[in-house]
Coordinates of C-alpha atoms in Angstrom, one line a residue:
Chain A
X1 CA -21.7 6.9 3.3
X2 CA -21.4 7.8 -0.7
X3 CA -23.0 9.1 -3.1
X4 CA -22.0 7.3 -6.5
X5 CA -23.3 7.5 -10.0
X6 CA -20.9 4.7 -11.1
X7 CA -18.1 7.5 -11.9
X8 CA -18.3 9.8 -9.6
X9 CA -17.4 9.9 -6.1
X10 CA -18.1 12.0 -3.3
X11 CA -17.3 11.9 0.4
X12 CA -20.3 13.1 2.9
X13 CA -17.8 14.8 5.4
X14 CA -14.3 15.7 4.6
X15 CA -11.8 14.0 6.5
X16 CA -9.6 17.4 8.4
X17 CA -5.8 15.4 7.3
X18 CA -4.7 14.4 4.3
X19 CA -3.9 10.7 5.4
X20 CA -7.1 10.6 6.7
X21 CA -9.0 11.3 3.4
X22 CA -6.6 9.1 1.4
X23 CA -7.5 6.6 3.5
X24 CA -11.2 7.1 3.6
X25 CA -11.4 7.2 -0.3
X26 CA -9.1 4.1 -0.4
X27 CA -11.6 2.0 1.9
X28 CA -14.4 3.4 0.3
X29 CA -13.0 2.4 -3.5
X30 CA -12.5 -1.1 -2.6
X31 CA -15.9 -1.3 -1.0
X32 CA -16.9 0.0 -4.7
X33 CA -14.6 -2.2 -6.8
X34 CA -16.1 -4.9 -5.0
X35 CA -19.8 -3.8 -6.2
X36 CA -18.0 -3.7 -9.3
X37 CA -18.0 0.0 -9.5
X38 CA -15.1 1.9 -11.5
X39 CA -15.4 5.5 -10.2
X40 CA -13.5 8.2 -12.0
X41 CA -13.4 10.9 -9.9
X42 CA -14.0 12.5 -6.8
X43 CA -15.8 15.5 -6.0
X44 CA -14.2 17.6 -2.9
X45 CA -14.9 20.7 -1.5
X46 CA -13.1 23.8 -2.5
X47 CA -11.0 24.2 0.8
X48 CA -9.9 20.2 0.5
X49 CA -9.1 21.1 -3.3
X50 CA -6.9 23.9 -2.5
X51 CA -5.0 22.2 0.0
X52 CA -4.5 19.2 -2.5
X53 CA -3.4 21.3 -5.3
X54 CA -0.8 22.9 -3.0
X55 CA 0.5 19.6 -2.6
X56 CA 0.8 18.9 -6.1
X57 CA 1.4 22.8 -7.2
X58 CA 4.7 21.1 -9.5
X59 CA 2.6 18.4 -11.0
X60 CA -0.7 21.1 -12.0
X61 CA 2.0 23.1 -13.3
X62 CA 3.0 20.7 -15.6
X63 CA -0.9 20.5 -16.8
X64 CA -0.7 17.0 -14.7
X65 CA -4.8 16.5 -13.8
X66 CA -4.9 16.5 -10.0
X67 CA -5.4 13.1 -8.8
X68 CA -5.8 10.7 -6.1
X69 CA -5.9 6.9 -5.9
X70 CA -6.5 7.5 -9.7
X71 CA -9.2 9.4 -9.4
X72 CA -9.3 12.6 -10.8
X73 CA -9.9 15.7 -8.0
X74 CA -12.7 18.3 -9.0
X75 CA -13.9 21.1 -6.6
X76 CA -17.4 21.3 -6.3
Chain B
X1 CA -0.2 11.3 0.0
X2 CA 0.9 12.8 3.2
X3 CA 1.5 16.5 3.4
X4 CA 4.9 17.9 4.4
X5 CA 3.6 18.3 8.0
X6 CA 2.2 14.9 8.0
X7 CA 5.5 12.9 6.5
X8 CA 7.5 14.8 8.9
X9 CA 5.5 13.8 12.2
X10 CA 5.4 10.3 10.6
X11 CA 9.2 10.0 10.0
X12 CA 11.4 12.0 12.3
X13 CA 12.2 10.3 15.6
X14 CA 14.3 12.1 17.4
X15 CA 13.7 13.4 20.9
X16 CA 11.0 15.4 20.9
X17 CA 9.5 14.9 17.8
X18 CA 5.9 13.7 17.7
X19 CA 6.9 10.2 16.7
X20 CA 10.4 10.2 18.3
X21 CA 7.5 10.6 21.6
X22 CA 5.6 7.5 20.7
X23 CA 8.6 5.5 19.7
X24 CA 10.4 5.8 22.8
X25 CA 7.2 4.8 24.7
X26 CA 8.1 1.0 23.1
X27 CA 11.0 -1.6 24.6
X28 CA 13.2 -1.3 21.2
X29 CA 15.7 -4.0 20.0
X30 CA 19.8 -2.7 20.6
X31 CA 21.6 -5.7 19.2
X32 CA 21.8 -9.5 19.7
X33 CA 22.8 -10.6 23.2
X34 CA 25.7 -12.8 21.5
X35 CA 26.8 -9.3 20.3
X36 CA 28.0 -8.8 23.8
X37 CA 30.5 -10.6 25.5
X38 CA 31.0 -10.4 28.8
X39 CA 33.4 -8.2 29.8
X40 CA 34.6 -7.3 26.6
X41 CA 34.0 -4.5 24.2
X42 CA 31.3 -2.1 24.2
X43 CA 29.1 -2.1 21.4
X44 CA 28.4 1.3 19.2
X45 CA 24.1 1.6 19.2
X46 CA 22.5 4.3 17.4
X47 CA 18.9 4.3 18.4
X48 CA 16.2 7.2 17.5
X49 CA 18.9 9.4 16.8
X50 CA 20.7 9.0 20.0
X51 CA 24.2 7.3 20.2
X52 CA 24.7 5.0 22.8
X53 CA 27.2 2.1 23.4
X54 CA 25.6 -1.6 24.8
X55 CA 28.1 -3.4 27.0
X56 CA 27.8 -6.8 29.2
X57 CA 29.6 -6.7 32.3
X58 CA 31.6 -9.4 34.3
X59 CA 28.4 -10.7 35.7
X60 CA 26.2 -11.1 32.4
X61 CA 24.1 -7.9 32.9
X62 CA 23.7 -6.1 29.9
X63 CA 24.2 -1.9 30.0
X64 CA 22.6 0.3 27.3
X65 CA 24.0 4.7 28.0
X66 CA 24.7 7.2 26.4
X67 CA 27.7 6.8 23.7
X68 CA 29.7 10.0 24.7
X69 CA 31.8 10.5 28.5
X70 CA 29.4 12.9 31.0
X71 CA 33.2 14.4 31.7
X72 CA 34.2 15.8 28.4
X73 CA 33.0 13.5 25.9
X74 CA 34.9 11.5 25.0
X75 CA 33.4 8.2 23.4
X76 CA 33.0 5.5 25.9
X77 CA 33.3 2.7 23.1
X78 CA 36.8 3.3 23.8
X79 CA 36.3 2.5 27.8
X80 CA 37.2 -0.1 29.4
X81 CA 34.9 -2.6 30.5
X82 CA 35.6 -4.1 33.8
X83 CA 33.6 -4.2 37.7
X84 CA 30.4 -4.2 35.6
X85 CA 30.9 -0.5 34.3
X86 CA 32.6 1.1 31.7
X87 CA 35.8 3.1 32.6
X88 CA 36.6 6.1 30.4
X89 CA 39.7 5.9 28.8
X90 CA 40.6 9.8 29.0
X91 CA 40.2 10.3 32.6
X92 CA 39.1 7.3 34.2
X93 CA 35.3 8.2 35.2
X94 CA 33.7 5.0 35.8
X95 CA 30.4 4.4 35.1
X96 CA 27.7 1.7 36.2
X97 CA 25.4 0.4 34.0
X98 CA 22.3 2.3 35.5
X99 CA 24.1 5.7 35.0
X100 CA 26.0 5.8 38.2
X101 CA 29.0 7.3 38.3
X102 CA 31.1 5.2 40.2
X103 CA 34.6 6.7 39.9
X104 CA 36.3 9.9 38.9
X105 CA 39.8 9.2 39.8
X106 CA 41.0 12.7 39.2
X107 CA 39.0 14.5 41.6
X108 CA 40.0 15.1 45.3
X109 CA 39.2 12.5 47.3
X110 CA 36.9 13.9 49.7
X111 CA 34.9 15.4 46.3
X112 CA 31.0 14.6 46.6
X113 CA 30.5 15.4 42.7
X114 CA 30.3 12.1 41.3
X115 CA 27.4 11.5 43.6
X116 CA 25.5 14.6 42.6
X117 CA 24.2 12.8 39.1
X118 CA 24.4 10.2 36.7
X119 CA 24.8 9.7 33.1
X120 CA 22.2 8.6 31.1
X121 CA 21.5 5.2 30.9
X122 CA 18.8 3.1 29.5
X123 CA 17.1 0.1 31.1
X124 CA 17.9 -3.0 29.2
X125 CA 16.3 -6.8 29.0
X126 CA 17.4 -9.3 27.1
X127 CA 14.6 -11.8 25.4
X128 CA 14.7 -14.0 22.2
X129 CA 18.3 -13.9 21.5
X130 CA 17.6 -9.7 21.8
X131 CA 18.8 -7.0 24.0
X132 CA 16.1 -4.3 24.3
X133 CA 16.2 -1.0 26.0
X134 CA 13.5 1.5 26.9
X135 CA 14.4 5.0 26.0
X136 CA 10.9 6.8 27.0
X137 CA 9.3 8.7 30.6
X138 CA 10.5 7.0 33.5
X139 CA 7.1 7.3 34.5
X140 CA 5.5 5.4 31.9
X141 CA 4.6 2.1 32.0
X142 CA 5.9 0.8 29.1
X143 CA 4.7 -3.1 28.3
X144 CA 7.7 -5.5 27.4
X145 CA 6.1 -7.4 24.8
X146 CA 7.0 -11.5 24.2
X147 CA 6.0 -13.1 21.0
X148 CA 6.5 -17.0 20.0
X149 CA 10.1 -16.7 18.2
X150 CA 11.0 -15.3 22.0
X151 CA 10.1 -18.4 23.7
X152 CA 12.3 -21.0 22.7
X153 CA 15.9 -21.0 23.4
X154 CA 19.0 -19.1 21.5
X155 CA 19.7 -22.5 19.5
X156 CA 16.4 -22.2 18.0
X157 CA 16.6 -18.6 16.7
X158 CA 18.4 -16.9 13.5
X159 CA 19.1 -13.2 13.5
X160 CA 19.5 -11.4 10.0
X161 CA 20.2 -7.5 10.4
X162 CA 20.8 -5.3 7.6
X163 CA 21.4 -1.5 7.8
X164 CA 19.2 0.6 5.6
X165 CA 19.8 4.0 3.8
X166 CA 16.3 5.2 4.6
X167 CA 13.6 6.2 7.1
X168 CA 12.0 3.4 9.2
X169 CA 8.7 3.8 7.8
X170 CA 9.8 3.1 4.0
X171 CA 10.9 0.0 5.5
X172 CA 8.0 -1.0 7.3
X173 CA 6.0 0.3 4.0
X174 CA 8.0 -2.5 2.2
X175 CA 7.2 -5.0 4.7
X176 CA 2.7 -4.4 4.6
X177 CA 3.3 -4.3 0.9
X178 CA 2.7 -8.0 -0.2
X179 CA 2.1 -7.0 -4.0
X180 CA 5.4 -6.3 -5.0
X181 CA 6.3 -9.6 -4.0
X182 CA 5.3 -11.2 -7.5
X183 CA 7.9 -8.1 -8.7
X184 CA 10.4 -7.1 -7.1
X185 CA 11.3 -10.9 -5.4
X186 CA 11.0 -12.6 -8.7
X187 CA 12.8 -15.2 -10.2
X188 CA 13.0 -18.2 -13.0
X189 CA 13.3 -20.2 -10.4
X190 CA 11.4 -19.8 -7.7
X191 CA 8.7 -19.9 -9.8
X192 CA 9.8 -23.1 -11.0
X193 CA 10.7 -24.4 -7.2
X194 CA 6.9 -23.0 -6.4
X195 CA 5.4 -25.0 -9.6
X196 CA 7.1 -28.2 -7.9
X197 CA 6.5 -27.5 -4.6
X198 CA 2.3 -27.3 -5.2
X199 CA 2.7 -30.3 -7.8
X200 CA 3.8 -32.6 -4.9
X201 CA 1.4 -31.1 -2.1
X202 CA -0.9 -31.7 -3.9
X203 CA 0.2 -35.4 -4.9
X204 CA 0.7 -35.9 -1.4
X205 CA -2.6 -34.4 -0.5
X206 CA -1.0 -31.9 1.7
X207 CA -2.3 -28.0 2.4
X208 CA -1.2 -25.5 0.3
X209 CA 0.6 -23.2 2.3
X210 CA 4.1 -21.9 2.7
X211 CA 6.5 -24.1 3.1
X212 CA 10.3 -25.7 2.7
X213 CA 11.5 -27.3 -0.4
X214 CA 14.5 -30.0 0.1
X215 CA 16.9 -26.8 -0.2
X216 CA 15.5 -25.4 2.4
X217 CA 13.9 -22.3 0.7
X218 CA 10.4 -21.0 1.4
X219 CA 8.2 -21.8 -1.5
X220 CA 4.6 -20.5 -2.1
X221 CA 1.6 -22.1 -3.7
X222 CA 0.6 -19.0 -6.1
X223 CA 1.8 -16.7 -8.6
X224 CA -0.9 -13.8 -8.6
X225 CA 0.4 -10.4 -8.8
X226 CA -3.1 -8.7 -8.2
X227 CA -3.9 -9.8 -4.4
X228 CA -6.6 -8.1 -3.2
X229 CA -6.0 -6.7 0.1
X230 CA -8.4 -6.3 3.5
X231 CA -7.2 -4.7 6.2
X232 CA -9.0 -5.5 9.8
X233 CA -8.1 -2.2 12.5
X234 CA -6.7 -4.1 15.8
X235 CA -6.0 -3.2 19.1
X236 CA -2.5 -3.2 18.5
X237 CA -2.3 -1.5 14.4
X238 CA -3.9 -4.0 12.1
X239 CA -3.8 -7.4 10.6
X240 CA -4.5 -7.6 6.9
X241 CA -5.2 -10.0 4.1
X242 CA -3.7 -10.4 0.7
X243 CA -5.9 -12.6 -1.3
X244 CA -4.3 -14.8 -4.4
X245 CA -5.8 -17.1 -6.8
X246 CA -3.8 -20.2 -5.9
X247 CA -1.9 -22.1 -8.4
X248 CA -4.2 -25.2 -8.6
X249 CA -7.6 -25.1 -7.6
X250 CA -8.2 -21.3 -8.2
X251 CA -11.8 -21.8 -9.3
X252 CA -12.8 -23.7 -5.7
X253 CA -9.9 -21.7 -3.7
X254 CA -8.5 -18.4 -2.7
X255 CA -4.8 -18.4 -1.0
X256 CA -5.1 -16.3 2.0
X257 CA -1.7 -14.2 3.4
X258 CA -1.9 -12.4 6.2
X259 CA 0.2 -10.0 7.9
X260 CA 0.3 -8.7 11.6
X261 CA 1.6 -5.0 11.8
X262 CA 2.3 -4.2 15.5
X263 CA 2.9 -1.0 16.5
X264 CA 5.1 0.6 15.9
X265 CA 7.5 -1.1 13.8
X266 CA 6.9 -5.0 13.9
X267 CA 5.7 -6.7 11.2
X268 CA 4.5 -10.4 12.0
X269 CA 4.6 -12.6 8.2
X270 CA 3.6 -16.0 7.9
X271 CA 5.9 -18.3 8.7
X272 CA 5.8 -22.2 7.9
X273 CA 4.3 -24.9 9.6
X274 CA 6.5 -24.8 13.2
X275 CA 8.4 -21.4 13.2
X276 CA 7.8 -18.2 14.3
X277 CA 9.2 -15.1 12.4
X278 CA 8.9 -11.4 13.0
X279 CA 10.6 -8.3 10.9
X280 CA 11.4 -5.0 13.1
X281 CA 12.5 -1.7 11.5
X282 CA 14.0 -0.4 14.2
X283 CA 14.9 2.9 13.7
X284 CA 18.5 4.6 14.1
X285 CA 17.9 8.0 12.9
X286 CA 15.5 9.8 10.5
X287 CA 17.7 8.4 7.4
X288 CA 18.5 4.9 8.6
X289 CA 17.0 2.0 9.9
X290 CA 18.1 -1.5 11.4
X291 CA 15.8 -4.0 9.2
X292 CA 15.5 -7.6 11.8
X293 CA 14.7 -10.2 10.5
X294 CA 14.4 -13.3 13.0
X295 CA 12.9 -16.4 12.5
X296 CA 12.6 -19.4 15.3
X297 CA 12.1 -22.8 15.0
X298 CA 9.0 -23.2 17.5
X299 CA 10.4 -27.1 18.1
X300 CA 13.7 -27.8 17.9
X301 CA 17.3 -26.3 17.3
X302 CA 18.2 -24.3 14.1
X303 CA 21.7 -26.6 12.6
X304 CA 24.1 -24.4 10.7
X305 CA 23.3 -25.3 6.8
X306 CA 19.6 -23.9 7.8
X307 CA 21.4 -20.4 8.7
X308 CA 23.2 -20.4 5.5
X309 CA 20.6 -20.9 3.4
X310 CA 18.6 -18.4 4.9
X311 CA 21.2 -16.2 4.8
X312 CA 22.0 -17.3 1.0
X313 CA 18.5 -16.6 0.4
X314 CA 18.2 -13.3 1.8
X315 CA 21.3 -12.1 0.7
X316 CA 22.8 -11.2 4.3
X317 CA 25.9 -13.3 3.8
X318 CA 28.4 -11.9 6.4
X319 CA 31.7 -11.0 4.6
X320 CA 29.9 -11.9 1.5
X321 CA 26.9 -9.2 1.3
X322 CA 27.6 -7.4 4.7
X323 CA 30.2 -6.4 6.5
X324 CA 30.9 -6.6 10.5
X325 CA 28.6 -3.4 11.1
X326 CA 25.9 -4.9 8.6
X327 CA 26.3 -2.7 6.2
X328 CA 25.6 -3.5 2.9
X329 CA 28.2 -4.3 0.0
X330 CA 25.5 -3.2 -2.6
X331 CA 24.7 0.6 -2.1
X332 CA 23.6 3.6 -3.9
X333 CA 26.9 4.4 -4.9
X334 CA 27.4 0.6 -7.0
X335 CA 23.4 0.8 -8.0
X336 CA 22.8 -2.0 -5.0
X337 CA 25.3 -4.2 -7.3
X338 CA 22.5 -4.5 -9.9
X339 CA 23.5 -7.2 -12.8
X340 CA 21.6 -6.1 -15.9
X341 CA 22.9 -9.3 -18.0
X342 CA 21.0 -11.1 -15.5
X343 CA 17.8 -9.4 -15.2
X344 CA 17.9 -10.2 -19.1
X345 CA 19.7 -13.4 -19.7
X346 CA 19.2 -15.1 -16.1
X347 CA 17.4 -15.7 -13.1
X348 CA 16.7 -13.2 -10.8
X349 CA 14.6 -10.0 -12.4
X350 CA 15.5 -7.7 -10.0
X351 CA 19.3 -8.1 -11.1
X352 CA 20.1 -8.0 -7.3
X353 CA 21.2 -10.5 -4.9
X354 CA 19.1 -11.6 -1.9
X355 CA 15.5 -10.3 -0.9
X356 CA 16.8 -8.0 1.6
X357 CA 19.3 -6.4 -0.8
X358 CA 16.1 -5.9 -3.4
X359 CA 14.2 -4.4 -0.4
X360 CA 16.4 -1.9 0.4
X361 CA 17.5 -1.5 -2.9
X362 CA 14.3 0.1 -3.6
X363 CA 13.6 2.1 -0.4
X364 CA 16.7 3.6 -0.7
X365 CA 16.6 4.7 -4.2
X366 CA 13.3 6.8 -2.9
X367 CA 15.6 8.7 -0.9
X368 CA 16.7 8.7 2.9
X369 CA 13.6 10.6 3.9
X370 CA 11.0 10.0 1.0
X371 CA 8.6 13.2 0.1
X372 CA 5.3 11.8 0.1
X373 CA 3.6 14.3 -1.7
X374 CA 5.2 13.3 -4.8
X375 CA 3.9 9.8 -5.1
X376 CA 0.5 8.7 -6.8
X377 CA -1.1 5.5 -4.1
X378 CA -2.9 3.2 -5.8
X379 CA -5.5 0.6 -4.3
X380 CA -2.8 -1.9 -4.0
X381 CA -1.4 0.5 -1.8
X382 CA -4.2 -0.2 1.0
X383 CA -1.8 -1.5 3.8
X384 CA 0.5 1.4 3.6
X385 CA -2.4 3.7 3.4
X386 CA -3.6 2.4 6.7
X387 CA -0.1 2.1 8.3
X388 CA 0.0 5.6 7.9
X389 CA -2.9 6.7 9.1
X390 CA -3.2 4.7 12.7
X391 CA 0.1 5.4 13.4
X392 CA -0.3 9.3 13.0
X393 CA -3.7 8.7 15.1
X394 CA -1.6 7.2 17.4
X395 CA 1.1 10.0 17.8
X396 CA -1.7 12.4 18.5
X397 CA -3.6 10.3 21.4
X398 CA 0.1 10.5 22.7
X399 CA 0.2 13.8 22.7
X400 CA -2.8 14.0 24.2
X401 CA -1.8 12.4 27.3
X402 CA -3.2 8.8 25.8
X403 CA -1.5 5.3 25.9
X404 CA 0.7 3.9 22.6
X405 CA -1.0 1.9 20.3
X406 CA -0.8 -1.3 21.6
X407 CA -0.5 -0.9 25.5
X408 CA -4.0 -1.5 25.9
X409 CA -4.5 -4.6 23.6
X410 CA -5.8 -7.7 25.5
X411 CA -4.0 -9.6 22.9
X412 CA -1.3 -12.1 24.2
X413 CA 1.4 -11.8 21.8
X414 CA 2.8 -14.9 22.1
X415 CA -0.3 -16.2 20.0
X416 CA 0.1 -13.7 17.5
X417 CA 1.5 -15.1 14.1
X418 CA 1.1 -14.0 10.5
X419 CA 0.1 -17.3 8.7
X420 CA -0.8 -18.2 5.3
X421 CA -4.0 -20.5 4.1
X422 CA -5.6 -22.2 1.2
X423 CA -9.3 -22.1 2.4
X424 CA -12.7 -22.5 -0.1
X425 CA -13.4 -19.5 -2.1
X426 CA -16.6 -18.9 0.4
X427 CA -15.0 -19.1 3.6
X428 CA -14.0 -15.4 5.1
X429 CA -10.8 -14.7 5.0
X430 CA -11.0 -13.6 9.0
X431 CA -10.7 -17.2 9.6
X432 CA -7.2 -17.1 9.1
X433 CA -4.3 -16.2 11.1
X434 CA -7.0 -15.2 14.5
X435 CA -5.0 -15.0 17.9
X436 CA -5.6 -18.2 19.5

């Protein structure tokens, strides 16, 4: 289901709702944690990115990194 | 993080709305049945937006309809209740408890209009000390769900209600959150009464679970404020772990808590050895919810000092912390009564009397209708992450013509309990609080 480097994560399919994805990263970071894995980010497509940073448009505006679950959001 | 879209079909319940559709597709709690005396006053119930009155007639039977007259609206808390139906006071339309109208005095005699439609009413039952109504499709079949805390009789069961400044699911948020227990709840001493409380378990060789110290407070046999958490999908929403390093023994056991959400607003937490307790956040509108707390002793009758100190404990005193409509003393307004001496000089660290206070304390300070786009989740959040997620699943299968969450389970209820255990650090936590 993931392809890890130990600080990188990335999903194989995007989940199509936001509390779907936040909930498939979250399961998927504890199964991590557990392997004692510490990922750092997440790599997302550029639609999912968008759609994030329009929820967060105030915070990126303040130069607040885009993040979820701690993990900083980067568009492939 | 939900998206605007998303935190709006997971918090508005009124008719109509996405949710407001699943919710009413549930038997809902109205009030306690001692609430209603027969043949006396109506009771004011705002449920999912809508206001209704309860009433009990003559003959026992309980009525749950709409708040406001079918004639001309005027509010039929005012009516009088007598001939099992409520009689409005402006005109004297009289009004069965299944909507009928019985009466309209001031109409011809020989007029047929009183039999040409009813008022809405809801169909009520009462079970575990609880009157429940179901607002939803008349041609639904909507399961009436019993648990063990509705088995035994009234004498047996305590009622605590609180009103709440904010939407239902930042309550039941609160309630699948276990790691802000170790914050929010704690105190000088009941960490000292927990340090007692394991020191003679384990002189007496006892389990380490949950329990009653000789005040009659619940005591816990950890202090770890990192639980990790596993969440197991069910039938009817989930059932999920919080795992603690105990506080003896942490090297050969875990302490395993774990929680039964039930769709869509119960919340099943372990209760000790012989009672059955259950939390429901029932709500009343989009910006306020009845919190429930009820707790049953499973084998014999509940005495009056046991009340009080639950009451002490959750800080649901009535005439001390809440008034007759269970509203709270401590509000927004007085900064939920906060005492910043204490938090620094005394016992409690929250500064705020009772558990229930510190709960809603918090919830409301997010805001009636919290923006979840603002927040940042965490991986202690995994219980509220999930909670979200199966019940917005669950709103769409109901739009798509699919059964609530819940109304399919082959679980029996009665056997459902959250429960706490002290197992050996290799045993899986799935052994612990199973439906028997």
């Amino acid at each position: 289901m993931i392809d890890v480097d130990g600080l990188t994560l990335r999903l194989p399919e995007e989940p199509d709702t936001v509390a779907a994805l936040v909930d498939t990263v979250a399961m998927q970071l504890r199964e991590l944690h557990a392997r004692g894995y510490r990922p750092r980010s997440l790599v997302v497509g550029p639609g999912l990115y968008a759609q994030l940073a329009t929820l967060k448009q105030r915070e990126l505006s303040r130069g607040v990194p885009l993040m979820l679950l701690g993990l900083c959001v980067v568009p492939i | 993080m939900l998206s605007q879209a998303e935190n709006d079909r997971l918090t508005q319940v009124g008719r109509g709305t996405p949710m407001g559709e699943l919710m009413r597709r549930y038997w809902i709690p109205v009030c306690t049945s001692t609430d209603l005396e027969a043949g006396g006053a109506p009771r004011r119930a705002r449920l999912l937006g809508e206001d209704l009155v309860a009433f009990r007639g003559d003959d026992g039977s309980v009525g749950v309809m709409e708040e406001s007259c079918p004639h001309r609206g005027a509010s039929l808390m005012l009516a009088r209740n007598e001939d099992c139906a409520l009689q409005c006071l402006y005109h004297g339309w009289k009004i069965a408890a299944d909507g009928t109208i019985l009466d309209m005095p001031a109409e011809p005699e020989d007029s047929t209009f009183k039999n040409r439609f009813k008022h809405l009413a809801y169909p009520t039952r009462e079970s575990g000390g609880v009157v429940w109504t179901y607002m939803g499709p008349a041609d639904y079949d909507a399961p009436f769900f019993e648990w063990d805390w509705t088995l035994p009789p009234a004498s047996h069961t305590m009622h605590l209600r609180a009103v709440g400044h904010s939407n239902w699911a930042q309550s039941v948020e609160g309630a699948v959150d276990s790691s802000h227990q170790t914050y929010l709840h704690d105190a000088k001493s009941r960490q000292q009464r927990d340090r007692d409380y394991v020191e003679r378990m384990t002189r007496e060789g006892k389990e380490l679970t949950d329990g009653f110290d000789e005040t009659g407070q619940i005591v816990r046999p950890w202090n770890d404020g990192r639980p990790r958490l596993q969440v197991e999908i069910t039938d009817f929403g989930y059932r999920y772990a919080a795992i603690r390093r105990p506080l003896v023994g942490a090297d050969r056991f875990k302490n395993v808590r774990v929680t039964q959400f039930v769709a869509p607003f119960f919340v099943l937490v372990p209760a000790p050895d012989g009672w059955g307790q259950i939390t429901m956040h029932v709500p009343i509108d989009d910006e306020t919810t009845m919190f429930w707390h009820v707790r049953s002793n499973l084998r014999e009758p509940v005495d009056a000092g046991t009340l009080r100190v639950m009451e002490d404990s959750a800080g649901l005193v009535m005439g001390v912390d809440i008034d007759e409509n269970l509203e709270k003393k401590a509000t927004r307004a007085n900064l939920w009564l906060q005492d910043r001496h204490e938090m620094k000089h005394g016992d409690r660290l929250s500064g705020i009397r009772g558990t229930i206070p510190e709960d809603q304390a918090v919830q409301e300070s997010m805001g009636p209708r919290y923006d979840r786009r603002k927040e940042h989740l965490a991986t202690s959040d995994m219980a509220v992450i999930r909670f979200r997620r199966i019940m917005l699943d669950a709103v769409r299968k109901v739009e798509e013509g699919g059964r609530a969450l819940g109304h399919e389970s082959t679980t029996d209820f009665r056997t459902l309990r959250g429960e706490e255990s002290t197992i050996p650090l290799d045993t899986p936590w799935e052994s612990v609080g199973v439906p028997t």
